Coordinates of C-alpha atoms in Angstrom, one line a residue:
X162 CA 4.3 5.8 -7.2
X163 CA 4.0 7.5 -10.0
X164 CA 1.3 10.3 -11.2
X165 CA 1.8 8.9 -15.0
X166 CA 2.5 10.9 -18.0
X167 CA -1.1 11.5 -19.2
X168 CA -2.2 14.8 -18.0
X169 CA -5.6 14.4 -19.5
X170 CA -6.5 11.8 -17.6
X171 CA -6.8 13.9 -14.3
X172 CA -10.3 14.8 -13.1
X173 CA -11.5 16.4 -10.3
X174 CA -9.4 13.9 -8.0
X175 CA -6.5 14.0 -9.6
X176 CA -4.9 12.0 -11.3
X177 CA -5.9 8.1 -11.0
X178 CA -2.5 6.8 -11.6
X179 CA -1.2 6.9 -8.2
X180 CA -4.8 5.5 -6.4
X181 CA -4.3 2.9 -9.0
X182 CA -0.9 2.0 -8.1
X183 CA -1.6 2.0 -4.3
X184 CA -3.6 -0.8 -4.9
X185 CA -0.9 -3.1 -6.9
X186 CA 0.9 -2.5 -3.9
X187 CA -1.8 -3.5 -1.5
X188 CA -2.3 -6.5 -3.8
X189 CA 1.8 -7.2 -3.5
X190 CA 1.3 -7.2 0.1
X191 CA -1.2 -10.0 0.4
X192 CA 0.8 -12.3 -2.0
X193 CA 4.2 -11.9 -0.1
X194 CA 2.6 -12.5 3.4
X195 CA -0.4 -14.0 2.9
X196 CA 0.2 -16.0 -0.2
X197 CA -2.7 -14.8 -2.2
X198 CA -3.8 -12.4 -5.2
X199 CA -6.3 -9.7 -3.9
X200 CA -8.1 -7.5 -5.3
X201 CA -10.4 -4.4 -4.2
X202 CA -13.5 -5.5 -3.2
X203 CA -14.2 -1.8 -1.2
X204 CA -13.0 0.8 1.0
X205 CA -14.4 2.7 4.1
X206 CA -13.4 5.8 3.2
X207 CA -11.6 7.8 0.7
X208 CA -9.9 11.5 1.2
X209 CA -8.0 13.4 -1.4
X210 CA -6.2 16.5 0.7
X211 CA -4.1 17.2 -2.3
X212 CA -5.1 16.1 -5.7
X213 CA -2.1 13.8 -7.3
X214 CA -0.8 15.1 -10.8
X215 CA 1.0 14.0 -14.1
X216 CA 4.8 14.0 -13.6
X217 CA 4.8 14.0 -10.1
X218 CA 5.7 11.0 -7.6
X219 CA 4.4 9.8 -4.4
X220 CA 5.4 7.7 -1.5
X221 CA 2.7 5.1 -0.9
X222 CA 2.5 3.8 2.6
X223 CA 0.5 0.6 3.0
X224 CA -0.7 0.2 6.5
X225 CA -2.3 -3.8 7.2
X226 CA -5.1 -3.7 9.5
X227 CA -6.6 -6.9 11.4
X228 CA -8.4 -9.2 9.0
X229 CA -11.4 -10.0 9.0
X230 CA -11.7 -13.3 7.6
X231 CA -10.6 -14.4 4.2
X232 CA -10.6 -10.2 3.3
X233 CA -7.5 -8.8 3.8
X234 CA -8.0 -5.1 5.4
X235 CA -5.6 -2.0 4.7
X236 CA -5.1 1.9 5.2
X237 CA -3.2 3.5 2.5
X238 CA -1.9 7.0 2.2
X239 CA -0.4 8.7 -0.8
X240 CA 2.3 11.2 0.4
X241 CA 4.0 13.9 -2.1
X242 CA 7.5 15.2 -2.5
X243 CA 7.1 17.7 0.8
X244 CA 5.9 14.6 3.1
X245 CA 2.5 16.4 3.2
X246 CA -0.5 13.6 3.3
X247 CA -2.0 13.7 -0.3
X248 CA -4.9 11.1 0.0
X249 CA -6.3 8.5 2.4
X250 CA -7.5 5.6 1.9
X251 CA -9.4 4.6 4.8
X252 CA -10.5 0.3 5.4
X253 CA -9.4 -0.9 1.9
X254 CA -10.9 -4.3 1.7
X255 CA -9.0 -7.3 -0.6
X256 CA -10.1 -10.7 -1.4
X257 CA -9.4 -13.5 -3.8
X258 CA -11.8 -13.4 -6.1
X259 CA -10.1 -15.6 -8.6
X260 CA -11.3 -18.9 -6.0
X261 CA -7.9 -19.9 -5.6
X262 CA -6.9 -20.5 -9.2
X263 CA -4.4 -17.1 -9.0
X264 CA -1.2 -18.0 -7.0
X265 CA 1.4 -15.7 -6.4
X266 CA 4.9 -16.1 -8.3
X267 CA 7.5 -17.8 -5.9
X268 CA 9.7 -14.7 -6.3
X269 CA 7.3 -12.6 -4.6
X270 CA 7.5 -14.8 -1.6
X271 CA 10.7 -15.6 -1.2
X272 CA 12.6 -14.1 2.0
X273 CA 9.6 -13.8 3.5

């Protein structure tokens, strides 16, 4: 993922554009395997180890935990160039929120 182009949008966290895109691929997740479009309802916790940047890109792992009920549950870690952990996203929690009226494409699922 990428640390976008916008150097002035980083704060003390860093900058948003990878958390942001962690998320999309969360979401990506739940629509190829579990047919639905979920978005961030939460998270457990959240640790930034080395604050992302502008210009740089990072390798997003998206780890599925067990479920608990219609919420989809993830850990999610942000990884820079060196393999070193960047930020941890601990018990993201995903949902429909749209009450079934948002369906995935068919591309997304296919293969699956």
């Amino acid at each position: 993922v990428s640390g976008g182009d916008f150097p002035e949008a980083a704060g003390p966290l860093g900058s948003p554009f990878p958390f942001d895109a962690a998320l999309h691929a969360a979401c990506v997740w739940g629509q190829r395997y579990r047919n639905i479009v979920a978005f961030p309802v939460g998270f457990e916790s959240r640790r930034i180890i080395l604050p992302t940047s502008a210009g740089q890109t990072y390798l997003c792992r998206v780890f599925p935990l067990p479920e608990e009920g219609a919420v989809l549950r993830f850990n999610v870690w942000l990884f820079d160039d060196d393999h070193r952990p960047a930020e941890i996203l601990l018990g993201l929690r995903m949902r429909d929120i749209s009450g079934g009226r948002l369906k995935p494409p068919a591309w997304v699922r296919k293969g699956a």
